[in-house]
GROMACS .gro file of C-alpha atoms in nm:
model
  249
    1UNK     CA    1   1.397   1.530   2.009
    2UNK     CA    2   1.640   1.784   1.867
    3UNK     CA    3   1.534   2.047   2.122
    4UNK     CA    4   1.596   1.800   2.404
    5UNK     CA    5   1.937   1.702   2.268
    6UNK     CA    6   2.036   2.067   2.234
    7UNK     CA    7   2.002   2.103   2.612
    8UNK     CA    8   2.266   1.836   2.675
    9UNK     CA    9   2.640   1.883   2.707
   10UNK     CA   10   2.925   1.632   2.714
   11UNK     CA   11   3.206   1.619   2.970
   12UNK     CA   12   3.457   1.370   3.103
   13UNK     CA   13   3.553   1.071   2.893
   14UNK     CA   14   3.911   1.042   2.774
   15UNK     CA   15   3.887   0.683   2.653
   16UNK     CA   16   3.731   0.525   2.347
   17UNK     CA   17   3.449   0.304   2.484
   18UNK     CA   18   3.128   0.473   2.597
   19UNK     CA   19   2.837   0.417   2.840
   20UNK     CA   20   2.645   0.198   2.594
   21UNK     CA   21   2.538  -0.039   2.872
   22UNK     CA   22   2.395   0.249   3.076
   23UNK     CA   23   2.188   0.357   2.775
   24UNK     CA   24   2.051   0.004   2.727
   25UNK     CA   25   1.969  -0.019   3.097
   26UNK     CA   26   1.769   0.304   3.090
   27UNK     CA   27   1.586   0.200   2.772
   28UNK     CA   28   1.499  -0.140   2.921
   29UNK     CA   29   1.349   0.025   3.229
   30UNK     CA   30   1.125   0.272   3.049
   31UNK     CA   31   0.752   0.246   3.111
   32UNK     CA   32   0.674   0.053   2.793
   33UNK     CA   33   0.310  -0.012   2.702
   34UNK     CA   34   0.270  -0.393   2.696
   35UNK     CA   35   0.091  -0.410   2.361
   36UNK     CA   36   0.296  -0.143   2.181
   37UNK     CA   37   0.551  -0.208   1.906
   38UNK     CA   38   0.871  -0.151   2.101
   39UNK     CA   39   1.182  -0.033   1.914
   40UNK     CA   40   1.512   0.099   2.047
   41UNK     CA   41   1.752   0.288   1.820
   42UNK     CA   42   2.100   0.255   1.968
   43UNK     CA   43   2.313   0.522   1.797
   44UNK     CA   44   2.680   0.484   1.881
   45UNK     CA   45   3.028   0.548   1.746
   46UNK     CA   46   3.202   0.335   2.010
   47UNK     CA   47   3.158   0.003   2.192
   48UNK     CA   48   3.058  -0.041   2.559
   49UNK     CA   49   3.308  -0.055   2.843
   50UNK     CA   50   3.446  -0.399   2.920
   51UNK     CA   51   3.467  -0.523   2.562
   52UNK     CA   52   3.845  -0.560   2.565
   53UNK     CA   53   3.933  -0.252   2.361
   54UNK     CA   54   4.264  -0.084   2.441
   55UNK     CA   55   4.266   0.213   2.678
   56UNK     CA   56   3.926   0.134   2.832
   57UNK     CA   57   3.875   0.342   3.148
   58UNK     CA   58   3.642   0.068   3.282
   59UNK     CA   59   3.802  -0.256   3.155
   60UNK     CA   60   3.577  -0.469   3.378
   61UNK     CA   61   3.262  -0.327   3.221
   62UNK     CA   62   2.983  -0.101   3.336
   63UNK     CA   63   3.074   0.056   3.674
   64UNK     CA   64   2.719  -0.009   3.799
   65UNK     CA   65   2.756  -0.381   3.736
   66UNK     CA   66   2.511  -0.410   3.445
   67UNK     CA   67   2.581  -0.638   3.149
   68UNK     CA   68   2.469  -0.535   2.798
   69UNK     CA   69   2.406  -0.892   2.680
   70UNK     CA   70   2.193  -0.971   2.985
   71UNK     CA   71   1.996  -0.652   2.928
   72UNK     CA   72   1.950  -0.730   2.558
   73UNK     CA   73   1.797  -1.068   2.643
   74UNK     CA   74   1.565  -0.905   2.895
   75UNK     CA   75   1.457  -0.666   2.623
   76UNK     CA   76   1.399  -0.957   2.384
   77UNK     CA   77   1.170  -1.118   2.644
   78UNK     CA   78   0.968  -0.794   2.645
   79UNK     CA   79   0.954  -0.795   2.262
   80UNK     CA   80   1.176  -0.486   2.246
   81UNK     CA   81   1.370  -0.480   1.920
   82UNK     CA   82   1.711  -0.312   1.910
   83UNK     CA   83   1.829  -0.140   1.593
   84UNK     CA   84   2.198  -0.062   1.653
   85UNK     CA   85   2.315   0.228   1.433
   86UNK     CA   86   2.691   0.245   1.401
   87UNK     CA   87   2.834   0.587   1.319
   88UNK     CA   88   3.117   0.543   1.072
   89UNK     CA   89   3.407   0.561   1.027
   90UNK     CA   90   3.455   0.592   1.405
   91UNK     CA   91   3.293   0.258   1.497
   92UNK     CA   92   3.525   0.059   1.272
   93UNK     CA   93   3.822   0.204   1.459
   94UNK     CA   94   3.745  -0.056   1.729
   95UNK     CA   95   3.811  -0.424   1.677
   96UNK     CA   96   3.500  -0.575   1.837
   97UNK     CA   97   3.246  -0.293   1.815
   98UNK     CA   98   3.072  -0.394   1.492
   99UNK     CA   99   3.045  -0.759   1.598
  100UNK     CA  100   2.893  -0.643   1.928
  101UNK     CA  101   2.635  -0.423   1.750
  102UNK     CA  102   2.530  -0.707   1.520
  103UNK     CA  103   2.509  -0.941   1.819
  104UNK     CA  104   2.263  -0.708   1.993
  105UNK     CA  105   2.049  -0.699   1.679
  106UNK     CA  106   2.051  -1.079   1.650
  107UNK     CA  107   1.946  -1.126   2.014
  108UNK     CA  108   1.640  -0.901   1.968
  109UNK     CA  109   1.562  -0.980   1.600
  110UNK     CA  110   1.660  -0.633   1.483
  111UNK     CA  111   1.904  -0.505   1.221
  112UNK     CA  112   2.242  -0.339   1.270
  113UNK     CA  113   2.300  -0.050   1.032
  114UNK     CA  114   2.611   0.140   0.931
  115UNK     CA  115   2.550   0.514   0.915
  116UNK     CA  116   2.798   0.742   0.742
  117UNK     CA  117   2.572   1.048   0.734
  118UNK     CA  118   2.311   1.183   0.976
  119UNK     CA  119   2.092   1.265   0.674
  120UNK     CA  120   2.009   0.893   0.652
  121UNK     CA  121   1.890   0.868   1.012
  122UNK     CA  122   1.526   0.956   0.940
  123UNK     CA  123   1.507   0.680   0.679
  124UNK     CA  124   1.652   0.430   0.925
  125UNK     CA  125   1.395   0.525   1.189
  126UNK     CA  126   1.099   0.514   0.952
  127UNK     CA  127   1.213   0.193   0.787
  128UNK     CA  128   1.257   0.012   1.117
  129UNK     CA  129   0.925   0.135   1.254
  130UNK     CA  130   0.736   0.034   0.941
  131UNK     CA  131   0.878  -0.319   0.948
  132UNK     CA  132   0.803  -0.371   1.317
  133UNK     CA  133   0.443  -0.252   1.278
  134UNK     CA  134   0.388  -0.487   0.986
  135UNK     CA  135   0.536  -0.780   1.177
  136UNK     CA  136   0.312  -0.705   1.473
  137UNK     CA  137   0.001  -0.710   1.253
  138UNK     CA  138   0.116  -1.036   1.095
  139UNK     CA  139   0.174  -1.189   1.440
  140UNK     CA  140  -0.178  -1.095   1.549
  141UNK     CA  141  -0.322  -1.261   1.238
  142UNK     CA  142  -0.103  -1.566   1.296
  143UNK     CA  143  -0.216  -1.606   1.659
  144UNK     CA  144  -0.581  -1.593   1.558
  145UNK     CA  145  -0.526  -1.848   1.281
  146UNK     CA  146  -0.352  -2.078   1.528
  147UNK     CA  147  -0.657  -2.077   1.756
  148UNK     CA  148  -0.890  -2.154   1.464
  149UNK     CA  149  -0.663  -2.435   1.337
  150UNK     CA  150  -0.649  -2.597   1.682
  151UNK     CA  151  -1.028  -2.596   1.711
  152UNK     CA  152  -1.071  -2.742   1.365
  153UNK     CA  153  -0.818  -3.021   1.430
  154UNK     CA  154  -0.987  -3.104   1.761
  155UNK     CA  155  -1.313  -3.144   1.572
  156UNK     CA  156  -1.515  -2.998   1.857
  157UNK     CA  157  -1.357  -3.225   2.116
  158UNK     CA  158  -1.121  -3.142   2.399
  159UNK     CA  159  -0.830  -3.364   2.300
  160UNK     CA  160  -0.467  -3.270   2.250
  161UNK     CA  161  -0.361  -3.186   1.896
  162UNK     CA  162  -0.022  -3.218   1.730
  163UNK     CA  163   0.125  -2.865   1.722
  164UNK     CA  164   0.321  -2.947   1.406
  165UNK     CA  165  -0.012  -3.012   1.231
  166UNK     CA  166  -0.146  -2.682   1.363
  167UNK     CA  167   0.156  -2.490   1.235
  168UNK     CA  168   0.138  -2.670   0.900
  169UNK     CA  169  -0.228  -2.577   0.857
  170UNK     CA  170  -0.161  -2.212   0.933
  171UNK     CA  171   0.141  -2.207   0.704
  172UNK     CA  172  -0.064  -2.343   0.413
  173UNK     CA  173  -0.336  -2.086   0.478
  174UNK     CA  174  -0.093  -1.794   0.488
  175UNK     CA  175   0.083  -1.917   0.176
  176UNK     CA  176  -0.240  -1.954  -0.020
  177UNK     CA  177  -0.352  -1.608   0.094
  178UNK     CA  178  -0.041  -1.452  -0.061
  179UNK     CA  179   0.004  -1.222   0.240
  180UNK     CA  180   0.265  -0.951   0.189
  181UNK     CA  181   0.435  -0.735   0.449
  182UNK     CA  182   0.665  -0.436   0.447
  183UNK     CA  183   1.029  -0.535   0.488
  184UNK     CA  184   1.303  -0.281   0.538
  185UNK     CA  185   1.594  -0.319   0.298
  186UNK     CA  186   1.908  -0.108   0.290
  187UNK     CA  187   2.261  -0.127   0.159
  188UNK     CA  188   2.407  -0.031   0.495
  189UNK     CA  189   2.305  -0.335   0.702
  190UNK     CA  190   2.604  -0.466   0.893
  191UNK     CA  191   2.688  -0.834   0.865
  192UNK     CA  192   2.962  -0.971   1.087
  193UNK     CA  193   3.079  -1.330   1.110
  194UNK     CA  194   3.210  -1.268   1.464
  195UNK     CA  195   2.872  -1.156   1.603
  196UNK     CA  196   2.806  -1.504   1.745
  197UNK     CA  197   3.057  -1.428   2.021
  198UNK     CA  198   2.794  -1.188   2.155
  199UNK     CA  199   2.465  -1.340   2.040
  200UNK     CA  200   2.553  -1.689   2.166
  201UNK     CA  201   2.707  -1.595   2.503
  202UNK     CA  202   2.495  -1.490   2.799
  203UNK     CA  203   2.738  -1.234   2.941
  204UNK     CA  204   2.998  -0.994   2.807
  205UNK     CA  205   3.271  -1.162   3.012
  206UNK     CA  206   3.186  -1.495   2.846
  207UNK     CA  207   3.201  -1.333   2.503
  208UNK     CA  208   3.546  -1.191   2.579
  209UNK     CA  209   3.664  -1.531   2.702
  210UNK     CA  210   3.539  -1.695   2.380
  211UNK     CA  211   3.728  -1.439   2.172
  212UNK     CA  212   4.047  -1.501   2.371
  213UNK     CA  213   4.016  -1.879   2.335
  214UNK     CA  214   3.940  -1.866   1.963
  215UNK     CA  215   4.151  -1.576   1.842
  216UNK     CA  216   4.415  -1.553   2.113
  217UNK     CA  217   4.353  -1.184   2.186
  218UNK     CA  218   4.045  -0.970   2.242
  219UNK     CA  219   4.195  -0.659   2.083
  220UNK     CA  220   4.492  -0.712   1.847
  221UNK     CA  221   4.779  -0.465   1.873
  222UNK     CA  222   4.748  -0.203   1.600
  223UNK     CA  223   4.971   0.104   1.569
  224UNK     CA  224   4.814   0.381   1.776
  225UNK     CA  225   4.645   0.657   1.579
  226UNK     CA  226   4.626   0.441   1.268
  227UNK     CA  227   4.262   0.419   1.165
  228UNK     CA  228   4.368   0.290   0.824
  229UNK     CA  229   4.538  -0.010   0.988
  230UNK     CA  230   4.226  -0.089   1.189
  231UNK     CA  231   4.011  -0.055   0.878
  232UNK     CA  232   4.231  -0.303   0.694
  233UNK     CA  233   4.177  -0.555   0.974
  234UNK     CA  234   3.801  -0.507   0.937
  235UNK     CA  235   3.822  -0.542   0.561
  236UNK     CA  236   4.018  -0.863   0.599
  237UNK     CA  237   3.746  -1.009   0.819
  238UNK     CA  238   3.478  -0.909   0.570
  239UNK     CA  239   3.291  -0.681   0.809
  240UNK     CA  240   3.353  -0.335   0.665
  241UNK     CA  241   3.077  -0.229   0.427
  242UNK     CA  242   2.965   0.087   0.251
  243UNK     CA  243   2.704   0.289   0.437
  244UNK     CA  244   2.366   0.386   0.296
  245UNK     CA  245   2.011   0.309   0.401
  246UNK     CA  246   1.666   0.332   0.250
  247UNK     CA  247   1.339   0.165   0.355
  248UNK     CA  248   1.158  -0.019   0.078
  249UNK     CA  249   0.850  -0.234   0.048
   0.00000   0.00000   0.00000
């Protein structure tokens, strides 16, 4: 991966938001194996175009017409989990970026993580992969138990069974079996009370409209060049957290 990245060079730009939507589009259209555990690590220090941040060179969003929230839901349908990794302190210099990152994670049942140092990246990758693999194994066990429970409740007949009874039977079996799985825990997970603007709206334009209706503005005026002022806004909303990550069992 490092050798491939070393061959790349950056040019253009000039504004804060980046081509996050283009990255999601490319990831969504990879040739994924249907039965694989599918994880996307979205590493970013800026929000996508069209989020309402000041100075956006593409204020109407992705120039190719793609929508990041639409893409995220397509990825969720394919069981692709997004782990947004926000590079700090740059990401918190934008008003809506952290809420957007958490919204992507919520749509695809992933986790958004704040990353202050690249030395933590390997732990983030390994922790996320370990959790997804464990959840996949648990899901396979669960599906098999559902089939068995349905057959038992039918009693050998071909009648329709109450699905709530099926789920209850499987739940009791799993609970009595004391099944344990690996769950990734870290201090740097991002929680954001404004993420529902993005996780509950189907399109980015709808999310922006919801922000405008609720808060009056999509990107409050903050003195230019003042990261400290922006950070204080984030602190006030309870969304700025210390960054560290470590996978645990």
